[in-house]
Coordinates of C-alpha atoms (C1' of nucleotides) in Angstrom, one line a residue:
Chain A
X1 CA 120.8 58.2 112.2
X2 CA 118.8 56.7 115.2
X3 CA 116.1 57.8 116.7
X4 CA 116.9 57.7 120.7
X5 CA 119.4 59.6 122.2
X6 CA 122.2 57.4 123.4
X7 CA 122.9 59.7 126.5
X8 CA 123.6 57.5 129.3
X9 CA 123.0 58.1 132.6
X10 CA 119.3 58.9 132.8
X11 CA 117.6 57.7 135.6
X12 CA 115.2 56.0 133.2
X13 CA 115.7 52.1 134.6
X14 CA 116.9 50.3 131.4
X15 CA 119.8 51.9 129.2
X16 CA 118.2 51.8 125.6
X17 CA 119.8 48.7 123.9
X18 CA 121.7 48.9 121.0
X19 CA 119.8 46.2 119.1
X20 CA 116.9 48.2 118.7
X21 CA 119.0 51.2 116.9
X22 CA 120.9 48.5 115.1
X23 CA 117.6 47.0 113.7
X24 CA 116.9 50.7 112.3
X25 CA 119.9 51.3 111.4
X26 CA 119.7 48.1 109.1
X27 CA 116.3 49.0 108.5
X28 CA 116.4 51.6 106.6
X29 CA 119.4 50.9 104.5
X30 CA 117.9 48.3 103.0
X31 CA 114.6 50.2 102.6
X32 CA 116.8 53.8 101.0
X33 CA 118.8 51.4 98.6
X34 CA 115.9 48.7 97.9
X35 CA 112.7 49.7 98.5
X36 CA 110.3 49.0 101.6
X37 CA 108.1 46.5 100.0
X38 CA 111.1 44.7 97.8
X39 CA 112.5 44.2 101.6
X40 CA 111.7 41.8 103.9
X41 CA 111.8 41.6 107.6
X42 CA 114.0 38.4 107.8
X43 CA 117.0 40.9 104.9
X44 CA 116.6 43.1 108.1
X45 CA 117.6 40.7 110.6
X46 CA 119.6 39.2 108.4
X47 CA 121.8 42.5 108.1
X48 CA 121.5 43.3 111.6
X49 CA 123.0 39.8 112.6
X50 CA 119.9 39.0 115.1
X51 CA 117.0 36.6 114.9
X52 CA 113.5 37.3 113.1
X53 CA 112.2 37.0 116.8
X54 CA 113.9 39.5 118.2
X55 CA 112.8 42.0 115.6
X56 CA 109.2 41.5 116.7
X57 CA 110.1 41.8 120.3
X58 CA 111.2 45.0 119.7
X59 CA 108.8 46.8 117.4
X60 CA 105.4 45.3 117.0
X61 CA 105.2 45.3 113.0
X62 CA 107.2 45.7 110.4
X63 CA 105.8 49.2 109.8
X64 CA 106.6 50.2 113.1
X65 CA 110.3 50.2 112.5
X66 CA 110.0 53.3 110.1
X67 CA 108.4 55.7 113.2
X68 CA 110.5 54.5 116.1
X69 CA 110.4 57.4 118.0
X70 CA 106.5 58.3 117.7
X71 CA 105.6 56.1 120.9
X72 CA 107.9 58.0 122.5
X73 CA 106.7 61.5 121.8
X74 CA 103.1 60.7 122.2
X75 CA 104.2 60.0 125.6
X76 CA 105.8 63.7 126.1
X77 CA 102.8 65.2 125.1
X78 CA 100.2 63.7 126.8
X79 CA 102.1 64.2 129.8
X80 CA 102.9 68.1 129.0
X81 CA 99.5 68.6 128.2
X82 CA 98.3 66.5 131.9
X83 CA 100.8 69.1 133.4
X84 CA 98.5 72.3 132.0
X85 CA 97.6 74.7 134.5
X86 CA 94.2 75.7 134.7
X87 CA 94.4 79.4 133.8
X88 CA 96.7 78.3 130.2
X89 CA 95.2 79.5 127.6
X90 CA 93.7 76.1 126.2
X91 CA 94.7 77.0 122.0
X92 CA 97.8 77.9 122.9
X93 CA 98.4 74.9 125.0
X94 CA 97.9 72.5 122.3
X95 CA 99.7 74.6 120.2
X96 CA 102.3 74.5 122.3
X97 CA 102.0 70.4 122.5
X98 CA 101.8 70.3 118.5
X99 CA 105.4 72.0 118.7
X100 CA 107.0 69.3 120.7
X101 CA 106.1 67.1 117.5
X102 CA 108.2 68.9 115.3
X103 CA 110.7 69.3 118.0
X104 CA 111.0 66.1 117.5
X105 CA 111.3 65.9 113.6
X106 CA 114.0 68.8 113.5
X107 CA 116.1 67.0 116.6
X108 CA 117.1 64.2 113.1
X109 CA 116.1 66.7 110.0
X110 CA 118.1 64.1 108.0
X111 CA 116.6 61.5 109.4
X112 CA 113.1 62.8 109.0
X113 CA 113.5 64.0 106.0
X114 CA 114.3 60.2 104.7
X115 CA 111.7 58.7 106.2
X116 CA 109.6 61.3 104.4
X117 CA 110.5 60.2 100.9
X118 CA 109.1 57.1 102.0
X119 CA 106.3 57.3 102.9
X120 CA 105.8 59.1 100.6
X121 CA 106.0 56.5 98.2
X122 CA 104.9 53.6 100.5
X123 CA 101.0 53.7 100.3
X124 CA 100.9 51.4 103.7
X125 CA 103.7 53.9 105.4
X126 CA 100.9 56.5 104.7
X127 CA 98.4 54.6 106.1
X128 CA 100.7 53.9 109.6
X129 CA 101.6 57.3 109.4
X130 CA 97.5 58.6 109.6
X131 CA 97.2 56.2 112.7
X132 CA 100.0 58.0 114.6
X133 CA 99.0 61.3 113.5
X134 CA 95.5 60.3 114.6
X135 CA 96.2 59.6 118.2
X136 CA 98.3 63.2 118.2
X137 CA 94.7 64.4 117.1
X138 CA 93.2 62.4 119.7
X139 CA 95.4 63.4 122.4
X140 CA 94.9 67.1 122.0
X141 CA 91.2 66.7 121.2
X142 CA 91.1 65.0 124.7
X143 CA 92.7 67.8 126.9
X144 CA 90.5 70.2 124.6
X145 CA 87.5 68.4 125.9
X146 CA 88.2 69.1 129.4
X147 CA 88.6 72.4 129.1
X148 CA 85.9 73.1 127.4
X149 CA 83.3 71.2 129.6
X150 CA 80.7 72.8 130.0
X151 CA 80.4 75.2 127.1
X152 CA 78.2 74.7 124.7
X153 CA 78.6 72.7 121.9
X154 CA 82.3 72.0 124.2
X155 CA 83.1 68.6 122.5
X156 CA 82.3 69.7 119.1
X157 CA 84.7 73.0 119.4
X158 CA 87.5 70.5 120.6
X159 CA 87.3 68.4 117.9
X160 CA 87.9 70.9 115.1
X161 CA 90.3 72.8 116.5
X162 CA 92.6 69.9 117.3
X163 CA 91.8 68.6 113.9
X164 CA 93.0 72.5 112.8
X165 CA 96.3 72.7 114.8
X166 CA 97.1 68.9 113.4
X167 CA 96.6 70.5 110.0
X168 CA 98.3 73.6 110.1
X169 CA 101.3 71.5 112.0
X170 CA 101.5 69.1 109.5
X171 CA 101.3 71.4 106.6
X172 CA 104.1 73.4 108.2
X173 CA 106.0 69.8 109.2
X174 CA 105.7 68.7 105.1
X175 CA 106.7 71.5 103.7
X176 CA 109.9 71.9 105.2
X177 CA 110.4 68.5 104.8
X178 CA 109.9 69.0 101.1
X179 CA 113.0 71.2 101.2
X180 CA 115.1 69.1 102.6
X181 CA 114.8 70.3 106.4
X182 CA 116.8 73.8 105.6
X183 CA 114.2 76.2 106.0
X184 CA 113.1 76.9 109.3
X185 CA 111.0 74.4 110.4
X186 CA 110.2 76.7 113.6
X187 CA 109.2 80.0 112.2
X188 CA 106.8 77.6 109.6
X189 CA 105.4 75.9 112.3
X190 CA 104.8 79.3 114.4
X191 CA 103.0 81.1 111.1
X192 CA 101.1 78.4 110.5
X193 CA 99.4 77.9 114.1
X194 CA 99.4 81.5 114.4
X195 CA 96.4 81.3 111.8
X196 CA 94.7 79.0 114.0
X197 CA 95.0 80.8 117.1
X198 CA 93.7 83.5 115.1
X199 CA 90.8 81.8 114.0
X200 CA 90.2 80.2 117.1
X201 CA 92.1 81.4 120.0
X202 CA 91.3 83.1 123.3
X203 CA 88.6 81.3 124.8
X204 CA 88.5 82.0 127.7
X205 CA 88.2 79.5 130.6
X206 CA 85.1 78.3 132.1
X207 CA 84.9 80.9 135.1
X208 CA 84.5 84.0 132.8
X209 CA 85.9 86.6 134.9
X210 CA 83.4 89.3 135.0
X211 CA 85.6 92.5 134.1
X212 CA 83.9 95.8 133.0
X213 CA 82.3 96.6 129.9
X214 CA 84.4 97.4 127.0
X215 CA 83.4 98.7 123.1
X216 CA 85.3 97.8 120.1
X217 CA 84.9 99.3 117.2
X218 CA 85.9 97.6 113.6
X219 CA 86.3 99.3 110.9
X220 CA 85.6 97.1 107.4
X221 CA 85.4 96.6 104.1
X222 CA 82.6 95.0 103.2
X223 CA 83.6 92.1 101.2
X224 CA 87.0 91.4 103.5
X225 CA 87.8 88.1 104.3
X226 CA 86.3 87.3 107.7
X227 CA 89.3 85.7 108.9
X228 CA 91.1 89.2 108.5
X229 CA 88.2 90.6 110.6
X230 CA 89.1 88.4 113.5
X231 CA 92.9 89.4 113.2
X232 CA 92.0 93.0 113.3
X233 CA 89.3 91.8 115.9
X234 CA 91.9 89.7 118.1
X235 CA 94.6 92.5 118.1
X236 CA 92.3 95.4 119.1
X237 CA 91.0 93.1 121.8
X238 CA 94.9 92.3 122.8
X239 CA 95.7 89.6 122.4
X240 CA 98.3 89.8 119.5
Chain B
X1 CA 71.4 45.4 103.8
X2 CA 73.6 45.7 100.6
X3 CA 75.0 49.2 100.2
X4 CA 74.7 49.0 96.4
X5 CA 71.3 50.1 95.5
X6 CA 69.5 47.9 93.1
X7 CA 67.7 50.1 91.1
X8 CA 68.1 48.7 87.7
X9 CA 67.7 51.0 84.3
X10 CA 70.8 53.0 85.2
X11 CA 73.0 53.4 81.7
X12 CA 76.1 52.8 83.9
X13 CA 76.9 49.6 81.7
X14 CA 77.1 47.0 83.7
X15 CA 74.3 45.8 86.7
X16 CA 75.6 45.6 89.6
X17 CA 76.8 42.0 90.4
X18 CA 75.2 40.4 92.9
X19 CA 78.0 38.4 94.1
X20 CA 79.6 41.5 95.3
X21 CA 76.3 41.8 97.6
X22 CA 76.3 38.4 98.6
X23 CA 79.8 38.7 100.1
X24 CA 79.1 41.8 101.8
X25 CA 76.3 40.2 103.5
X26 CA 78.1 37.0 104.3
X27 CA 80.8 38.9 105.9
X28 CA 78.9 41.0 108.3
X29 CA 77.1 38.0 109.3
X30 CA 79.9 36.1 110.4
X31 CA 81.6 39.6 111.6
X32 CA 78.3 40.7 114.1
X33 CA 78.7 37.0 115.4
X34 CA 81.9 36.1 115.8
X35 CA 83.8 39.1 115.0
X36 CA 86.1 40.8 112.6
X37 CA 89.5 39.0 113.6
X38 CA 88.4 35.7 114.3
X39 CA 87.0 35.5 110.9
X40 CA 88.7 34.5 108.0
X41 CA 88.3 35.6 104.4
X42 CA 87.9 31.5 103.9
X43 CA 85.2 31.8 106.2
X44 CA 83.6 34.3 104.1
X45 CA 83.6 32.6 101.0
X46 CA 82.3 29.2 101.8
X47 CA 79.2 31.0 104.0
X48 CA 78.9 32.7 100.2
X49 CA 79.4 29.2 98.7
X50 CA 82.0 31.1 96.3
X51 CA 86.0 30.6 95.8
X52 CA 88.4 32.3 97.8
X53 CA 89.7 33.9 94.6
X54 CA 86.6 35.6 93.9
X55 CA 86.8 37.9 97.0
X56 CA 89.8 39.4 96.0
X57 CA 88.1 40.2 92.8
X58 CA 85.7 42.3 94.2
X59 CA 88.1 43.7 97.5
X60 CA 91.5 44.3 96.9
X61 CA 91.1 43.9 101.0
X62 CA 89.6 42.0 104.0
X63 CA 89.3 45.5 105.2
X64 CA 87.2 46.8 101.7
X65 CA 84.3 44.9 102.7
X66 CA 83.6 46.4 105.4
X67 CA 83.3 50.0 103.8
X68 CA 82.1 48.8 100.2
X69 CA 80.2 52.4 99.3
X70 CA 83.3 54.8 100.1
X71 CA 84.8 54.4 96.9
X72 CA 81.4 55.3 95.0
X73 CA 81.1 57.9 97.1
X74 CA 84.2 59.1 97.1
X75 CA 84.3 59.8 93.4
X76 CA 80.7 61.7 93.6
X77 CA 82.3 64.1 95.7
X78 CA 85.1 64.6 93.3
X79 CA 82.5 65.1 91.0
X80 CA 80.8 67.6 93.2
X81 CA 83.7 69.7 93.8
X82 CA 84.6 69.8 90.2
X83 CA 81.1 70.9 89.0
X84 CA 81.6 73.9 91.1
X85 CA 80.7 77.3 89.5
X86 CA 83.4 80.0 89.8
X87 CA 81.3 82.2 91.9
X88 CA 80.6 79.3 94.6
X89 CA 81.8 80.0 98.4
X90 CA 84.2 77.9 99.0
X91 CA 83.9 76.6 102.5
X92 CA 79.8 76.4 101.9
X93 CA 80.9 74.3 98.7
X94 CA 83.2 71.7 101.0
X95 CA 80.8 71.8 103.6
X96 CA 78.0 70.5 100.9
X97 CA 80.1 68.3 99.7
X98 CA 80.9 66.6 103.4
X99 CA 77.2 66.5 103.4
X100 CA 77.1 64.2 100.6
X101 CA 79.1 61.6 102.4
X102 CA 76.7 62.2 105.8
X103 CA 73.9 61.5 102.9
X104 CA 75.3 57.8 102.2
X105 CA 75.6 56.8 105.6
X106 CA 72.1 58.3 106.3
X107 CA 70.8 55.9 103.2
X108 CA 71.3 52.6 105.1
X109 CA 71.1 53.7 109.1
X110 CA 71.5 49.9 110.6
X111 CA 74.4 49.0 108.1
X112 CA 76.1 52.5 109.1
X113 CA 75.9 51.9 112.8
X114 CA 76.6 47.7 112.3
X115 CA 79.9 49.0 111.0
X116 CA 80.3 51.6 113.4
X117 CA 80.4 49.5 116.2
X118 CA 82.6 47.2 114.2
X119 CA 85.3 49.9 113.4
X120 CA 84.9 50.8 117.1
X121 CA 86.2 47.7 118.4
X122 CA 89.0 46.6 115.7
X123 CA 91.7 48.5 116.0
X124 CA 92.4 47.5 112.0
X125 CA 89.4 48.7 110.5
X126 CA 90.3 52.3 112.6
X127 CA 93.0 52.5 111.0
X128 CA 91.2 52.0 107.4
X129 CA 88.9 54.2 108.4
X130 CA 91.3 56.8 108.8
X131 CA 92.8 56.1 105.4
X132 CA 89.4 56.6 104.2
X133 CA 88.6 59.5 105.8
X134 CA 91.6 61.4 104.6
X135 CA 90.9 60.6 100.9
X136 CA 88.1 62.5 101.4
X137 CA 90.1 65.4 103.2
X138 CA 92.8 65.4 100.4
X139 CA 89.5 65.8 98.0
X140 CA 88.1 69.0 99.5
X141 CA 92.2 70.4 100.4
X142 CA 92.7 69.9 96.7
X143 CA 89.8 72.3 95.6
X144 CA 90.1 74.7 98.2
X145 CA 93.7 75.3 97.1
X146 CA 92.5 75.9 94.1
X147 CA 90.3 78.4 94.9
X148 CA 92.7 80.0 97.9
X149 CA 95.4 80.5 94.9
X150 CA 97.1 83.8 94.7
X151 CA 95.9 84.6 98.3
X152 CA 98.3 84.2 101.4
X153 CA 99.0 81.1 102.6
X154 CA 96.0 79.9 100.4
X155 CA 97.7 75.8 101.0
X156 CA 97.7 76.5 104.1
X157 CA 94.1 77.5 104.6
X158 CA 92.8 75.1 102.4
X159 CA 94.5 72.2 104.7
X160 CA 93.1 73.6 107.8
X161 CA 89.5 74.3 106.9
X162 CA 89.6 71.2 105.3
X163 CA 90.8 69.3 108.4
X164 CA 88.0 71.2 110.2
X165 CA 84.9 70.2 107.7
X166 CA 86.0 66.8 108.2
X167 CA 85.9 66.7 112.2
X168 CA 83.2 68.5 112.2
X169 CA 81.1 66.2 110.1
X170 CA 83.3 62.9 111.7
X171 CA 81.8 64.8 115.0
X172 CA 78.4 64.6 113.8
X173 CA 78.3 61.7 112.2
X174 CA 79.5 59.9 114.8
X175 CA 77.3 60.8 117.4
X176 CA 74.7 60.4 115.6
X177 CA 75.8 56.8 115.1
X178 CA 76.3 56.1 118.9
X179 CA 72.8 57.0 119.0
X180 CA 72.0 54.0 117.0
X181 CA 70.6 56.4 114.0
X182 CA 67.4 57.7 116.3
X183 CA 68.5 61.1 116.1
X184 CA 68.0 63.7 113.3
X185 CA 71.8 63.6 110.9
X186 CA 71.1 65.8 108.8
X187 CA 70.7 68.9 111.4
X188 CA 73.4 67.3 113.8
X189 CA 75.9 67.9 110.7
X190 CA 74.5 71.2 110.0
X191 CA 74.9 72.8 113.4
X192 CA 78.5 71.2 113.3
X193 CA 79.4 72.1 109.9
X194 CA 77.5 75.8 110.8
X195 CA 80.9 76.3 113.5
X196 CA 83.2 75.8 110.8
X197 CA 81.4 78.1 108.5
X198 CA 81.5 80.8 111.8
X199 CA 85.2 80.3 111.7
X200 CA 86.2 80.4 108.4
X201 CA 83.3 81.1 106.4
X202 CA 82.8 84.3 103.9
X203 CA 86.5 83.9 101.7
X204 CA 85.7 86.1 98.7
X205 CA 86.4 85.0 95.4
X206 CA 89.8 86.3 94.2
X207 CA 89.0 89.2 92.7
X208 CA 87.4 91.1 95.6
X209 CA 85.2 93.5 94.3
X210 CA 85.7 96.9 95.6
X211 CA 82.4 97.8 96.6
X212 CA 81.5 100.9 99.3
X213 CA 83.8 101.1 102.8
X214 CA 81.3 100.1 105.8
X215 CA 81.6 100.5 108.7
X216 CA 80.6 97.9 111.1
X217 CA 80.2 98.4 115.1
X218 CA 80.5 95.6 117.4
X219 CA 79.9 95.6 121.1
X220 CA 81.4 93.0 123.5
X221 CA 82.2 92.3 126.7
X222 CA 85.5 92.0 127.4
X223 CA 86.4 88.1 127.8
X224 CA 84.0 86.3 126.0
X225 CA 84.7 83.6 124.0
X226 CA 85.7 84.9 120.4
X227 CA 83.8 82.9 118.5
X228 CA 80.7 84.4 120.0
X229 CA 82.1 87.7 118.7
X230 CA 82.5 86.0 115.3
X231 CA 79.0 84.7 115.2
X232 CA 77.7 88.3 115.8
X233 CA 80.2 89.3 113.4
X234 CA 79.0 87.5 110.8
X235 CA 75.7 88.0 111.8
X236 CA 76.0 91.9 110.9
X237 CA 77.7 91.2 108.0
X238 CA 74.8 89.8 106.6
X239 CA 75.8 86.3 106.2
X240 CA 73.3 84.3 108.5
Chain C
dG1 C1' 76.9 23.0 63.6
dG2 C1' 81.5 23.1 65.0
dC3 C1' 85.1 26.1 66.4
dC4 C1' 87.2 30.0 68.8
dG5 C1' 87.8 33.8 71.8
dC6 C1' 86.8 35.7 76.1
dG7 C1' 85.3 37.0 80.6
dG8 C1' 84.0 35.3 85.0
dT9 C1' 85.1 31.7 88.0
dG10 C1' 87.6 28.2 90.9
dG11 C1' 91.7 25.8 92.6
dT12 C1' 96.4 25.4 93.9
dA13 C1' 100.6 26.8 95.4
dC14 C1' 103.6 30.5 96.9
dT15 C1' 105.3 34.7 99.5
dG16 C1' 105.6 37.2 103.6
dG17 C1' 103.9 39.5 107.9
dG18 C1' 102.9 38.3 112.5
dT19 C1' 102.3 34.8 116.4
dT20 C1' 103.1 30.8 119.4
dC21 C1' 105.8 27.7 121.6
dC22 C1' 109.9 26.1 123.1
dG23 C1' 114.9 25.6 123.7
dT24 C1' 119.2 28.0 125.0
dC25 C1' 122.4 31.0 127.0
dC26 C1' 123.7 34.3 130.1
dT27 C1' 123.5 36.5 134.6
dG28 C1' 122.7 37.3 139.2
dC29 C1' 121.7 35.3 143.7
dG30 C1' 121.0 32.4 147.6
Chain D
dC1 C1' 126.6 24.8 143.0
dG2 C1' 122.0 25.0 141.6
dC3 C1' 118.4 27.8 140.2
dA4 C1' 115.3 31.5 138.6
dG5 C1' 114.5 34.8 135.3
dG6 C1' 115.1 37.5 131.3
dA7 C1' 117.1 38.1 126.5
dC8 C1' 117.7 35.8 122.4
dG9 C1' 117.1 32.3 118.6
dG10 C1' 114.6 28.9 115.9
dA11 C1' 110.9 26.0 114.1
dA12 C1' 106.4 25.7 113.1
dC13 C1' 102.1 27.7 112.3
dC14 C1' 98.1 31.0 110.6
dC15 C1' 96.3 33.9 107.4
dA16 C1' 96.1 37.8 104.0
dG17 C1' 97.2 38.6 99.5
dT18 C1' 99.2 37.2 94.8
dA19 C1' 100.4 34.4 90.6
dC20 C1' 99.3 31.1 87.6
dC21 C1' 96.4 28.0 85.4
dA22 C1' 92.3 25.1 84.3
dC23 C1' 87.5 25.3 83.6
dC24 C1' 83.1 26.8 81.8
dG25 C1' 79.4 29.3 79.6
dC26 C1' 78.5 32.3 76.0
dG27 C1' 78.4 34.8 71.7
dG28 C1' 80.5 35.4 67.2
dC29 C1' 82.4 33.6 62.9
dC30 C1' 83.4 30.7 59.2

DNA sequence: GGCCGCGGTGGTACTGGGTTCCGTCCTGCG
DNA sequence: CGCAGGACGGAACCCAGTACCACCGCGGCC
């Protein structure tokens, strides 16, 4: 049921300590069989056998105890995303990053999927919950930034389509979770940033590489949706 | 200063009270001077002369005060979206509508950027904000998918190009508030709101009426950035 | 005119999240 | 053995938010 893996052996300084697990552990027994509101942090500490200062030494509020493992992940990305090279395609990049996200979820489906239901329910869980998923935003509208430097309207561009990916992730991410985590949370999460790099992929990086001239011809029906355009448009200039 | 506007004569029942005004301006007072944190709501209601109990009438929050208008606001796009006519285009639709919320900031420019700066700094009221913010997502998502139902992955379009209106107005907005309010809004969020349009504009209505086959030619250069190819796209299609 | 109901107001006390400060124990080390 | 430092616990505190009640001004009603 807890978040961190309790491999041992990683080189990673400090062995996690079990009080932190056993603080979620309590956590969320008392919030599945009472509520989250109708418990209080000193029934957690109670049921974990520690004191209320310990609780706050190891997750910074109350709310925090619910996405343990956030911190963590924001943490991966940033640093997979630092660790681009400079010819990656930059969509698919954070596409790529928005993937180690729901890596994450599906590593604890049953896990996730209880901490869905509540926040769900929990009006200031959803409000925690926007914060994380804003610094994701943040952290892929960042690289996006840099790599678009220098185009016009660069910062603009980045914004959106990191705005896009989070949405198309997280509407992917929810629905599976609606069903329980036994779809596959993979495939929906590749057809649903598969419409984004369709709407906005292949930009190309800064130095345009000055390659012959080419004509494409598209063949439509007036009244299409555009975004079926640019498919067609995308595959006949390869990049399906 | 007050975000309420006092024009009296409106048949909404009740005038507006000006207690609720008072507060407002007694908590930015003490907010600009001594800041968000280090003022407390028993601060606020003894600068107001009023009882503490009295706040909490008018904000359920400390944080409300700070964004008294949303809610108003909030409901006029709701109102917006609903008043739709059935032959609307849907992203043009949610892009007017996010225009309506770039309207109320633009109504009291030194109260918009006051709180701007505020929300800047306190990482609290950024994470309001965001709450904020997506209400007004959830708004436009919510009529989008109703007007994407029946088509593929209709949800899933709706949450994306409604993620995308909403950076690209945040985009907007916001640098149009770090530049104190000098610059011209309204065409700031127009060019912004005019990318998400390039991207996802042009969704027929449902029934797609099966006019003539055309035949479109485009001619590009073999690593430009796509949504160059979708501006001229759109551009022959007749859609400028 | 006196009485009553009622909505807006203020005051008081309480709950609970979060912080500060300090004391304690345990451990490793010179 | 003494000590330094880190993990833990506990008591007190601050403040946002809530519940409850007492007050007051006002209009209606008998």
């Amino acid at each position: 049921m807890s978040s961190s893996s309790a491999a041992p052996g990683r080189g990673d300084k400090a062995v996690k300590p079990p009080m932190r697990d056993a603080l979620v552990a309590a956590a969320f027994r008392l919030f599945l069989e009472r509520g989250y509101e109708e418990t209080t942090v000193d029934d957690i500490v109670a049921l974990a056998g520690v004191g209320r200062r310990s609780f706050f030494r190891y997750f910074p509020s109350k709310e925090d105890v619910v996405f343990p493992d956030h911190e963590r992940c924001l943490a991966e990305m940033t640093a997979f995303l630092a660790a681009s090279a400079a010819d990656d395609e930059p969509v698919r990049r954070v596409c790529d990053a928005a993937r180690l996200v729901l890596r994450m979820y599906a590593e604890n489906p049953a896990f996730s999927v209880q901490r869905y239901h509540l926040t769900k329910k929990v009006p200031g869980l959803r409000a925690y919950e926007l914060s994380v998923v804003w610094r994701y935003e943040r952290a892929l509208a960042r690289y996006l930034r840099t790599r678009f430097a220098g185009l016009g309207d660069g910062v603009l561009r980045a914004d959106v389509i990191a705005a896009a990916v989070v949405a198309a992730h997280n509407n992917a991410l929810r629905s599976w979770l609606r069903s329980d985590g036994k779809g596959d949370a993979q495939a929906a999460v590749d057809h649903a940033l598969g419409h984004v790099q369709a709407a906005f992929g292949a930009t190309p990086a800064p130095p345009v590489t000055q390659g012959p001239e080419d004509v494409v011809v598209v063949v439509s029906r007036r009244g299409a949706p555009l975004w079926r355009v640019v498919q067609e448009l995308e595959s006949a200039l390869g990049r399906g």
